[in-house]
Tab-separated table of N, CA and C in Angstrom:
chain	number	residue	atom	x	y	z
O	2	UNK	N	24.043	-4.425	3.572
O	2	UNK	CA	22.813	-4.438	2.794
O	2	UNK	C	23.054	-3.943	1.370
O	3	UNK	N	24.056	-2.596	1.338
O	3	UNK	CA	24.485	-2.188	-0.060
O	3	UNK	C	25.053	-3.995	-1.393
O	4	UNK	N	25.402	-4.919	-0.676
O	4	UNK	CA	25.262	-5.988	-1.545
O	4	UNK	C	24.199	-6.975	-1.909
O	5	UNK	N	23.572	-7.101	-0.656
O	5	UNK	CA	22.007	-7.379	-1.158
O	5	UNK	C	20.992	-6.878	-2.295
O	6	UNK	N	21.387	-5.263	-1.554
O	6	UNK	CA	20.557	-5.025	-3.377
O	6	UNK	C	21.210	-4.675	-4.517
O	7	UNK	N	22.598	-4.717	-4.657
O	7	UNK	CA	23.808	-4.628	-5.935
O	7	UNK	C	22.646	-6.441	-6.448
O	8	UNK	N	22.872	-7.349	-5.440
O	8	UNK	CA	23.051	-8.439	-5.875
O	8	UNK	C	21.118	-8.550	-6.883
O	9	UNK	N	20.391	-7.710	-6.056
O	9	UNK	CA	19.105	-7.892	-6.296
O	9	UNK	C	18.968	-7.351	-7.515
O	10	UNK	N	19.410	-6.533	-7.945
O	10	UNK	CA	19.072	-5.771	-8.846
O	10	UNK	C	19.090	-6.311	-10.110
O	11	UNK	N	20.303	-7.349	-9.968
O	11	UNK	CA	20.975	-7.779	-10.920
O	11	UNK	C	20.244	-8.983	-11.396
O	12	UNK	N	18.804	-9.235	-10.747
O	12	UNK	CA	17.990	-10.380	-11.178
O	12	UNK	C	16.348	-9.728	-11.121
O	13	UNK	N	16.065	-8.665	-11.035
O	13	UNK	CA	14.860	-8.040	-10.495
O	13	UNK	C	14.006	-8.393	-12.037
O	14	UNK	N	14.290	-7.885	-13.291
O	14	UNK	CA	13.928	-8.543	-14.323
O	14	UNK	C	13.521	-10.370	-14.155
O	15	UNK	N	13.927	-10.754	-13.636
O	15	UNK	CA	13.395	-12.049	-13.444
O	15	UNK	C	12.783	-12.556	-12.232
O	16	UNK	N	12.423	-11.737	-11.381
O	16	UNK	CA	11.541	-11.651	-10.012
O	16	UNK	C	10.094	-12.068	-10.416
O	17	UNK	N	9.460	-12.497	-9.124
O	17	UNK	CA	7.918	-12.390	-9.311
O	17	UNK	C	7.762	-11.255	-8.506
O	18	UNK	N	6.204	-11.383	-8.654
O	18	UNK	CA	5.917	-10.134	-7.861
O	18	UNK	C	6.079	-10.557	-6.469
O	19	UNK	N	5.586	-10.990	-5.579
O	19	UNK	CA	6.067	-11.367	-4.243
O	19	UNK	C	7.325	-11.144	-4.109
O	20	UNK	N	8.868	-11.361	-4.959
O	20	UNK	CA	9.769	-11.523	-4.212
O	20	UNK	C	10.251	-9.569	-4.570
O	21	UNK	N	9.603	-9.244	-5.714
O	21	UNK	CA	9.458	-7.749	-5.488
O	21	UNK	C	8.834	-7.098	-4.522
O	22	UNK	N	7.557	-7.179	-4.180
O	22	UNK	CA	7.137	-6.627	-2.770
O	22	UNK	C	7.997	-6.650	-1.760
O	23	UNK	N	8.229	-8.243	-1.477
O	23	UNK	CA	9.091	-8.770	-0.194
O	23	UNK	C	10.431	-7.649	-0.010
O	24	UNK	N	10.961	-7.906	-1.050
O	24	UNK	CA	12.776	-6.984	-0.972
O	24	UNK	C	12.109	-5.565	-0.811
O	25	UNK	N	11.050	-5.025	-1.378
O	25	UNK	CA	11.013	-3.480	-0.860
O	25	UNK	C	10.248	-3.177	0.831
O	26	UNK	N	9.369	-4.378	1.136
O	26	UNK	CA	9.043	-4.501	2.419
O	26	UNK	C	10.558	-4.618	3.305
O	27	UNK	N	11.508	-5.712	2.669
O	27	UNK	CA	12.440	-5.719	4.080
O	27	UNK	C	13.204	-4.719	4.538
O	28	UNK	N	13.295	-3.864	3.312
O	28	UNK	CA	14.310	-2.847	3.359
O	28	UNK	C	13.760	-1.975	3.620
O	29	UNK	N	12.494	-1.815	3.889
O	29	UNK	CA	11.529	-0.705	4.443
O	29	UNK	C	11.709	-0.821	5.561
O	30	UNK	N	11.503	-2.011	6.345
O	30	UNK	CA	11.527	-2.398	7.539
O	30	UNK	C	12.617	-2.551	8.424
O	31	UNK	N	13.660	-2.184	7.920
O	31	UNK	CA	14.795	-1.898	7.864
O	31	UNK	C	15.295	-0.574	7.890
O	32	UNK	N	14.331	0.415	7.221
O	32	UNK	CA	14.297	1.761	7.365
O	32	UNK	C	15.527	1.750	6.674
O	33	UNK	N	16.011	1.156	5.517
O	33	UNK	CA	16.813	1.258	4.477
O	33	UNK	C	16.436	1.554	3.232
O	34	UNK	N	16.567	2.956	2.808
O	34	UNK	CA	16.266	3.221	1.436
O	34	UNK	C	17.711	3.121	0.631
O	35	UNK	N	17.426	2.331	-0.600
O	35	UNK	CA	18.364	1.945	-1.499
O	35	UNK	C	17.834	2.584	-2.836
O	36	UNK	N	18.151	4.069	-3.146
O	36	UNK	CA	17.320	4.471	-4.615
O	36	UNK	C	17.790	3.758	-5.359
O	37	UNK	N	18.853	3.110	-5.828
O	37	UNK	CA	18.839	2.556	-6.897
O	37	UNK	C	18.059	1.280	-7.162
O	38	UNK	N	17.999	0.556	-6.013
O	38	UNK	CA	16.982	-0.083	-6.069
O	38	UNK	C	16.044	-0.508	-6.095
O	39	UNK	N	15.085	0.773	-5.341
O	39	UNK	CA	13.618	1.466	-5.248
O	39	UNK	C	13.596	1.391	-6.565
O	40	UNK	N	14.378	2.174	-7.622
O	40	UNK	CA	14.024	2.396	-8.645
O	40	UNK	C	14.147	1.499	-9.975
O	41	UNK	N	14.846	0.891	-9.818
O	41	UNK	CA	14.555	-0.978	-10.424
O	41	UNK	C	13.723	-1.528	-9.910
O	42	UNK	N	12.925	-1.592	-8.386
O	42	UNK	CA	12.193	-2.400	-8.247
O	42	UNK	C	10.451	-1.534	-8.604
O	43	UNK	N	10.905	-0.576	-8.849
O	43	UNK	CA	9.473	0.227	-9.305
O	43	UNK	C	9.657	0.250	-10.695
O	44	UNK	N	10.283	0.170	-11.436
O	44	UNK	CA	10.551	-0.277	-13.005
O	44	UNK	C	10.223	-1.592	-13.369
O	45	UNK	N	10.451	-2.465	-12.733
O	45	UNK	CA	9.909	-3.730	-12.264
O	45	UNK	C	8.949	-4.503	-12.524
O	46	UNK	N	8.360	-3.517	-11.379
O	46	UNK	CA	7.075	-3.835	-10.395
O	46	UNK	C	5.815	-2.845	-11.545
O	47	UNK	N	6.118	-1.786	-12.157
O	47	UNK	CA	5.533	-1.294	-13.069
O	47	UNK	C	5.455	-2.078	-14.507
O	48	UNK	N	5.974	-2.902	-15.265
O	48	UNK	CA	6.192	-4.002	-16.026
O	48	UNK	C	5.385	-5.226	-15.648
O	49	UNK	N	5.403	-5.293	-14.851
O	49	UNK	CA	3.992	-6.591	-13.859
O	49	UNK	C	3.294	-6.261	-13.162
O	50	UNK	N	2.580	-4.594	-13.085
O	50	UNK	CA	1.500	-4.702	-11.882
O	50	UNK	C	0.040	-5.393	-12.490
O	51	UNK	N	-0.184	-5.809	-13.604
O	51	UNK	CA	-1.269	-6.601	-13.610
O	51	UNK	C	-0.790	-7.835	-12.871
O	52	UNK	N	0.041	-8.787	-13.237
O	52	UNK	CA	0.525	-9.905	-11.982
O	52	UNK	C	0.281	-9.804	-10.306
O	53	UNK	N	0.511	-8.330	-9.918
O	53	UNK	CA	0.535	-8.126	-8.646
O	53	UNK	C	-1.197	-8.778	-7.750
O	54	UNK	N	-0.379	-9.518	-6.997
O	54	UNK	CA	-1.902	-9.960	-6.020
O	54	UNK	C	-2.208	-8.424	-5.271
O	55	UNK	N	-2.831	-8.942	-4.174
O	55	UNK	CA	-3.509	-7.210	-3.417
O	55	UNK	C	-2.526	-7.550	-2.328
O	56	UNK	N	-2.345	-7.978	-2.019
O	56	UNK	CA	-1.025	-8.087	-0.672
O	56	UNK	C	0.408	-8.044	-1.081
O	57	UNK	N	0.692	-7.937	-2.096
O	57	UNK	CA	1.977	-7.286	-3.182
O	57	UNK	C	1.428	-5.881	-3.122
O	58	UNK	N	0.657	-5.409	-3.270
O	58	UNK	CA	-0.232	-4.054	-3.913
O	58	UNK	C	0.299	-3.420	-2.272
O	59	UNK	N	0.129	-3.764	-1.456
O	59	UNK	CA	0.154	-3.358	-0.135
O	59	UNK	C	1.064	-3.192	0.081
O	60	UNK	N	1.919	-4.104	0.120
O	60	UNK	CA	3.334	-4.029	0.908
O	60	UNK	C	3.945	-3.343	0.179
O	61	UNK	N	3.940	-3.207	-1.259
O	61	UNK	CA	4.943	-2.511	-2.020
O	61	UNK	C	4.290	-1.066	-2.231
O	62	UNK	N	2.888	-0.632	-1.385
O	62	UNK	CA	2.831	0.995	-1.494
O	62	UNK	C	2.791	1.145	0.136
O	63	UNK	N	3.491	-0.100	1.349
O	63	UNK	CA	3.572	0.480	2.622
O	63	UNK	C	4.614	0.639	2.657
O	64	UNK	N	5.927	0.118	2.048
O	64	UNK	CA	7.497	0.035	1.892
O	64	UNK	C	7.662	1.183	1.639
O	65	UNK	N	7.276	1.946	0.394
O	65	UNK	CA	7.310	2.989	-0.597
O	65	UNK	C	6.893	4.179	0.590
O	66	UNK	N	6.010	4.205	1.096
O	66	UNK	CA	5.344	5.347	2.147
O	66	UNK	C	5.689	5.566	3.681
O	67	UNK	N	7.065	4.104	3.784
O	67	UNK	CA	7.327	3.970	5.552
O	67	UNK	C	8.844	4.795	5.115
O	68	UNK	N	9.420	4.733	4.148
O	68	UNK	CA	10.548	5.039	3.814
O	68	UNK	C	10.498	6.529	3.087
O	69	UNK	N	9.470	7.395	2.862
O	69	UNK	CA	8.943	8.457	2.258
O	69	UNK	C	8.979	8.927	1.116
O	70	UNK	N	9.068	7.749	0.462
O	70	UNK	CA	9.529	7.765	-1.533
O	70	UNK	C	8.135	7.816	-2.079
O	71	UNK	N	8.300	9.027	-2.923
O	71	UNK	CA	6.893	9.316	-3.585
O	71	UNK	C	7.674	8.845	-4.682
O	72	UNK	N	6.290	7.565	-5.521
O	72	UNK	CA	6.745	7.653	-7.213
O	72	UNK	C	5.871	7.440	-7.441
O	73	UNK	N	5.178	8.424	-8.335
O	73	UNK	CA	4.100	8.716	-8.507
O	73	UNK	C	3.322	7.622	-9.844
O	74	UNK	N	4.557	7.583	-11.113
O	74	UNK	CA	3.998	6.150	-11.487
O	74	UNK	C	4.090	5.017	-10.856
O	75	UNK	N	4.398	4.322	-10.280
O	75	UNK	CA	4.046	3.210	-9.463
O	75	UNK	C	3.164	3.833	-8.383
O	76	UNK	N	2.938	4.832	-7.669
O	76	UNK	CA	1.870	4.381	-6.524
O	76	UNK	C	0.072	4.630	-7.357
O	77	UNK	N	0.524	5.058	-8.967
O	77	UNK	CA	-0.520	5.598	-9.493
O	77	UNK	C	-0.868	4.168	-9.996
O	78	UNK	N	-0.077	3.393	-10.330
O	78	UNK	CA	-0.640	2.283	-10.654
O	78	UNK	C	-0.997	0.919	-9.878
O	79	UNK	N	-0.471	1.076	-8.832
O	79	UNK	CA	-1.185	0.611	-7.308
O	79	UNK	C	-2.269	1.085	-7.111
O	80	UNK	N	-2.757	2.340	-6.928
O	80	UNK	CA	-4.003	2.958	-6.833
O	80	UNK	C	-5.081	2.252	-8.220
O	81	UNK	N	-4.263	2.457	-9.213
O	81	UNK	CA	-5.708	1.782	-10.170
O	81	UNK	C	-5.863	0.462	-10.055
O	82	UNK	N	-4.813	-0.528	-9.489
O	82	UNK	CA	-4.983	-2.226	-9.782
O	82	UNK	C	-6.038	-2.436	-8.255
O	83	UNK	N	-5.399	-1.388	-7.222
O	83	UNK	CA	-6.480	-1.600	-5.993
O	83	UNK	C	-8.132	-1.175	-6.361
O	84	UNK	N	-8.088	-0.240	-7.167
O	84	UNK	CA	-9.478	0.143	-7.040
O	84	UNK	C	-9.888	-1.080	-8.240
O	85	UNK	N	-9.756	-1.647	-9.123
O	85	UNK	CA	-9.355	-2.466	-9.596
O	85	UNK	C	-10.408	-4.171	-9.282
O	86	UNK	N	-9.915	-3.965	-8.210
O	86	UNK	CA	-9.769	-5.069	-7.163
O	86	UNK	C	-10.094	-4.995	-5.690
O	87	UNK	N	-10.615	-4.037	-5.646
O	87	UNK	CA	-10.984	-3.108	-3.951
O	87	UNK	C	-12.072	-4.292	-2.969
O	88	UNK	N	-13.021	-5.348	-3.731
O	88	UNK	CA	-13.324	-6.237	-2.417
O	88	UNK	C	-12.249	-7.414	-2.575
O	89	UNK	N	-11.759	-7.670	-3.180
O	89	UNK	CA	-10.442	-8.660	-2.818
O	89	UNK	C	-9.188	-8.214	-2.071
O	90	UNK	N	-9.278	-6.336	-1.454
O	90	UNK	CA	-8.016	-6.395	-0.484
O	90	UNK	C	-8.707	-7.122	1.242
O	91	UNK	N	-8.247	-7.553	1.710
O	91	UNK	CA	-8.449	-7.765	3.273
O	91	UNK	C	-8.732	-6.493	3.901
O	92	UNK	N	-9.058	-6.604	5.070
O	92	UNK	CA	-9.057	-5.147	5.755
O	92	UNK	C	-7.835	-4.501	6.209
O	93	UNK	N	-6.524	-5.590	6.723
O	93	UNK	CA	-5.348	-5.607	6.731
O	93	UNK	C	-5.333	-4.299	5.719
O	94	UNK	N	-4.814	-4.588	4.317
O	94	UNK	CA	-4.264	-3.928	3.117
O	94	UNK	C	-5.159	-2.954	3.058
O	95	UNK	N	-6.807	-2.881	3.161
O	95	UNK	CA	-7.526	-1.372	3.082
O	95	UNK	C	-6.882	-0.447	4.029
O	96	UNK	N	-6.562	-0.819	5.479
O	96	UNK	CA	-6.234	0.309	6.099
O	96	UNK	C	-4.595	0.311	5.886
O	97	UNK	N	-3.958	-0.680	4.852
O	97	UNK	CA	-2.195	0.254	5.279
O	97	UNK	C	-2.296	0.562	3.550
O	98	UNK	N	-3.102	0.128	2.752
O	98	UNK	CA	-3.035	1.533	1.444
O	98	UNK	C	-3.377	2.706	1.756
O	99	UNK	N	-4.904	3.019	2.740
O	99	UNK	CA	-4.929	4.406	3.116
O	99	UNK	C	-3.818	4.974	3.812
O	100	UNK	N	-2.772	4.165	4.740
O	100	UNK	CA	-2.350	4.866	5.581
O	100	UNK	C	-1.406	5.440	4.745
O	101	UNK	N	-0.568	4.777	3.877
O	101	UNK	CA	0.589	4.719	3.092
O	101	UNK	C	0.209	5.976	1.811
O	102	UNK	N	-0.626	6.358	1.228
O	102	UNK	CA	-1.152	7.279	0.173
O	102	UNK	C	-1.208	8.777	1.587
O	103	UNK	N	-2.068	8.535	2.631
O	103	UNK	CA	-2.228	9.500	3.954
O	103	UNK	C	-0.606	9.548	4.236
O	104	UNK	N	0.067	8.542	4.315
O	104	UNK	CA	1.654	9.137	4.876
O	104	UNK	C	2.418	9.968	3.498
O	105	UNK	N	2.195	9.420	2.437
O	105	UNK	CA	2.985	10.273	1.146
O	105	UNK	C	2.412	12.029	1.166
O	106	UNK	N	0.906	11.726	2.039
O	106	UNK	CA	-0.017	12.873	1.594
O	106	UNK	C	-0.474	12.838	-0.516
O	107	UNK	N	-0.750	11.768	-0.867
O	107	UNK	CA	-1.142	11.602	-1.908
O	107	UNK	C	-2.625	11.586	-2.067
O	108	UNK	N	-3.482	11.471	-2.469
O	108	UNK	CA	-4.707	11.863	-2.540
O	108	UNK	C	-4.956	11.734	-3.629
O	109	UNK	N	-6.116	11.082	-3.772
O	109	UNK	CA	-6.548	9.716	-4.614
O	109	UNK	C	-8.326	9.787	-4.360
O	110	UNK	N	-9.349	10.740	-5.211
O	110	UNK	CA	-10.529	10.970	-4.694
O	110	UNK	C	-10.795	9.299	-4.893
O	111	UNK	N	-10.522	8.674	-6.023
O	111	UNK	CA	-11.137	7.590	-6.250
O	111	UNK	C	-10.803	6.493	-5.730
O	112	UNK	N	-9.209	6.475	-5.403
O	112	UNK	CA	-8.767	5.675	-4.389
O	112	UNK	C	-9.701	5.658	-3.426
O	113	UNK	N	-9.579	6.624	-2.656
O	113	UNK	CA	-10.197	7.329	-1.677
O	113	UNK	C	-11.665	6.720	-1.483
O	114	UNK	N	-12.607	7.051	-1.995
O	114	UNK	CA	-13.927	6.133	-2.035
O	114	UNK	C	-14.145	5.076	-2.011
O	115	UNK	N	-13.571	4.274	-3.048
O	115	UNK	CA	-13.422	2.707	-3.053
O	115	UNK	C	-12.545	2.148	-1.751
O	116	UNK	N	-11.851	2.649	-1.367
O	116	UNK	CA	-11.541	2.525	0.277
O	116	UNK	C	-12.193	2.300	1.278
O	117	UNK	N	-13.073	3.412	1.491
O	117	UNK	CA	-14.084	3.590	2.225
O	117	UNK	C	-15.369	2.578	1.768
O	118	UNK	N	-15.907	2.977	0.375
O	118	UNK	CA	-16.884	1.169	0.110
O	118	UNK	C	-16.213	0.165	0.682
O	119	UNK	N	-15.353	-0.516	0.408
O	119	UNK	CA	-15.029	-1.773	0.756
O	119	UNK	C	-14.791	-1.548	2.367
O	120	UNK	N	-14.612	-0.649	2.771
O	120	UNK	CA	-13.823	-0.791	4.737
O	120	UNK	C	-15.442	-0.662	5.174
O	121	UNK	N	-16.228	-0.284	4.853
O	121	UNK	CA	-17.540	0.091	5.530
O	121	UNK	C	-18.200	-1.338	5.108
O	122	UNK	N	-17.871	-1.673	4.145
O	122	UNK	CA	-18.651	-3.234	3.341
O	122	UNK	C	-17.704	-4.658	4.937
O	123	UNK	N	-16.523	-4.127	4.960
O	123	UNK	CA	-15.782	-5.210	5.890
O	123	UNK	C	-15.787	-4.257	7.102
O	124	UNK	N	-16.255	-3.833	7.841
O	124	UNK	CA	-16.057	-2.739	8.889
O	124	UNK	C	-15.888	-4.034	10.035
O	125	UNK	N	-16.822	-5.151	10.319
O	125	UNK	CA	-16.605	-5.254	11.474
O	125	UNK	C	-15.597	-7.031	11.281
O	126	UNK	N	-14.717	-6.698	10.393
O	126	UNK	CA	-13.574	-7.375	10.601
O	126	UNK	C	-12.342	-6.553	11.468
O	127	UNK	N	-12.701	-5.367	11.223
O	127	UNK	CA	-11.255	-4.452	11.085
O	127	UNK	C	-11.252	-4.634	13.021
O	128	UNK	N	-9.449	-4.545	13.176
O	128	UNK	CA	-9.216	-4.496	14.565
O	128	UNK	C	-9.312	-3.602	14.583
O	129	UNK	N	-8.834	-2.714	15.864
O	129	UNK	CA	-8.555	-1.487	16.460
O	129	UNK	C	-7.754	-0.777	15.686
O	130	UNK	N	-7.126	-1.343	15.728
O	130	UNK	CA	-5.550	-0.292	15.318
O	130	UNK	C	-6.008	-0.072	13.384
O	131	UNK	N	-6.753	-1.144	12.623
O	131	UNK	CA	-7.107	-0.527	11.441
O	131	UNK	C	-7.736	0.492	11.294
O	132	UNK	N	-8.943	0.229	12.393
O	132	UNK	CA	-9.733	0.896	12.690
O	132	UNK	C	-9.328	2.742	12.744
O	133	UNK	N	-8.201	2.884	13.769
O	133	UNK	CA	-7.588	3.581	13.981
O	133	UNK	C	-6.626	4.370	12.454
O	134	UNK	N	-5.903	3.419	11.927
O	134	UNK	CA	-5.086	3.701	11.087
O	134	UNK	C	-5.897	3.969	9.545
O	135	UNK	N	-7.029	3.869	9.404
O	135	UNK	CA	-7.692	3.792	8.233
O	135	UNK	C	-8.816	5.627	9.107
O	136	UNK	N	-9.002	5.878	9.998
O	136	UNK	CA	-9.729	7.184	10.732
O	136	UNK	C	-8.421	8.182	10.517
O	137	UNK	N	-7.130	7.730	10.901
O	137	UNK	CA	-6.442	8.947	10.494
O	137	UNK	C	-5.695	9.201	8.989
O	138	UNK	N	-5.821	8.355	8.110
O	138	UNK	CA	-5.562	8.272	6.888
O	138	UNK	C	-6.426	9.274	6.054
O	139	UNK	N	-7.844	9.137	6.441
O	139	UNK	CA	-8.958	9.721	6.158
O	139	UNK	C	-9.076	11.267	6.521
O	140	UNK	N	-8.673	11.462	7.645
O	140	UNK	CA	-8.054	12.725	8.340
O	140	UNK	C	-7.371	13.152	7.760
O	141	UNK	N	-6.160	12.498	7.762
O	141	UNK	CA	-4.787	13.597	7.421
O	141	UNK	C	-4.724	13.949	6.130
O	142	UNK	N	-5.650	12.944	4.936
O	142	UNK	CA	-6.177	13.516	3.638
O	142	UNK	C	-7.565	14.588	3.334
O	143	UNK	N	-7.929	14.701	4.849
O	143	UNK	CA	-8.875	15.987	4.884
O	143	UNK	C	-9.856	15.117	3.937
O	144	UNK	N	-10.178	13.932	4.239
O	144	UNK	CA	-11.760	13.211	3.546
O	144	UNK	C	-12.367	12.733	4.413
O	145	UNK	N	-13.521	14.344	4.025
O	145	UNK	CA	-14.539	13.695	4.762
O	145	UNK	C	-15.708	12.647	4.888
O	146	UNK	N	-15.155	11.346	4.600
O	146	UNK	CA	-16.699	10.565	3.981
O	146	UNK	C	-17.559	10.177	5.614
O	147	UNK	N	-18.716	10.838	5.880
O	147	UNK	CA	-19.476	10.741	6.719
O	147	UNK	C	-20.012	9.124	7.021
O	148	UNK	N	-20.561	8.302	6.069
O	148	UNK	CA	-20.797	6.822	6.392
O	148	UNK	C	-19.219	5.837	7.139
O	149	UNK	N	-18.142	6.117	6.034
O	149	UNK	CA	-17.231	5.138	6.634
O	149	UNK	C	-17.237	6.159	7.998
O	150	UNK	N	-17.281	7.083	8.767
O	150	UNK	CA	-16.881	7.759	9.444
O	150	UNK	C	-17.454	7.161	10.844
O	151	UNK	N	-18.747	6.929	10.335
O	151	UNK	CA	-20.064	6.719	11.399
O	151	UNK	C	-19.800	5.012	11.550
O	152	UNK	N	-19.429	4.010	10.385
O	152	UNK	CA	-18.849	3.308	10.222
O	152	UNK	C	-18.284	2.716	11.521
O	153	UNK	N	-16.881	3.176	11.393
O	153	UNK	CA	-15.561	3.253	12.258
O	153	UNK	C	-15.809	3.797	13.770
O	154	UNK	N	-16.955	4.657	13.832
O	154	UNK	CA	-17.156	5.034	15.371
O	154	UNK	C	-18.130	3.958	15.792
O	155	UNK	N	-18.739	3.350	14.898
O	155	UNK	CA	-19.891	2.406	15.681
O	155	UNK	C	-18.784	1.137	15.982
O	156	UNK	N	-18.265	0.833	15.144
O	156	UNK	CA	-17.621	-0.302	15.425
O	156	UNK	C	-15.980	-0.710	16.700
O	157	UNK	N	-15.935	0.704	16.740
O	157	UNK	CA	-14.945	0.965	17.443
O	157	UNK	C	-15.531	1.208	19.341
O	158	UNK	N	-17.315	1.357	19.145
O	158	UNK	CA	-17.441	0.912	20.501
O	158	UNK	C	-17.952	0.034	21.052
């Protein structure tokens, strides 16, 4: 993999955003952290986050948070293009940005709200497991928002 991303790096300046998300998703998923490449592809990915769709926005702050790399300019500017853009994420991407900001332990009041608007606005799309993964996100950032709360328990029975 150490040549995959020698080789990536060496074109990341000329990436879109998708094939930036993608390479930090695989190598997440992979449970392969490559700093040098994290950090070209967040140099990157910071140079085009207006380009970034909301499912780029996702994957490249669930990669960043499965692998436990806090960078605080890039997930700060994920946080503003999502809130940004907060009814165009799916419910998918609402509950793995909370989970992913909840796994860094980052905390984001405004993130944070606009989260909860839009998941309570889409509540009864969300499966279980969002359901689930967007209740302990909310938790483990000690936010208490009482509607998405009541939200997530109605819909969850």
């Amino acid at each position: 993999m150490s040549a995959i991303a020698a080789a990536s790096m060496r074109t990341l300046q000329h990436c879109r955003t998708q094939e930036l998300s993608n390479t930090v998703w695989a190598f997440a998923t992979l449970l392969l952290h490559d700093e040098p490449l994290f950090d070209a592809i967040s140099s990157a990915a910071l140079s085009k986050m207006s380009e970034f769709q909301t499912q780029h926005l996702t994957n490249t702050s669930w990669a960043f948070a499965r692998l436990q790399v806090v960078d605080s300019p890039l997930l700060d500017a994920i946080a503003a293009q999502a809130i940004n853009r907060i009814y165009d994420i799916d419910v998918q991407g609402l509950s793995n940005i909370a989970w992913s900001f909840a796994k860094l332990m980052l905390m984001d009041d405004t993130l944070m709200d606009a989260l909860a608007s839009a998941s309570i606005h889409k509540i009864h799309e969300f499966t279980s497991q969002e359901l689930g993964n967007t209740a302990w996100a909310f938790a483990r950032l000690s936010v208490c928002h009482l509607p998405l709360l009541d939200a997530i328990s109605e819909q969850a029975i």
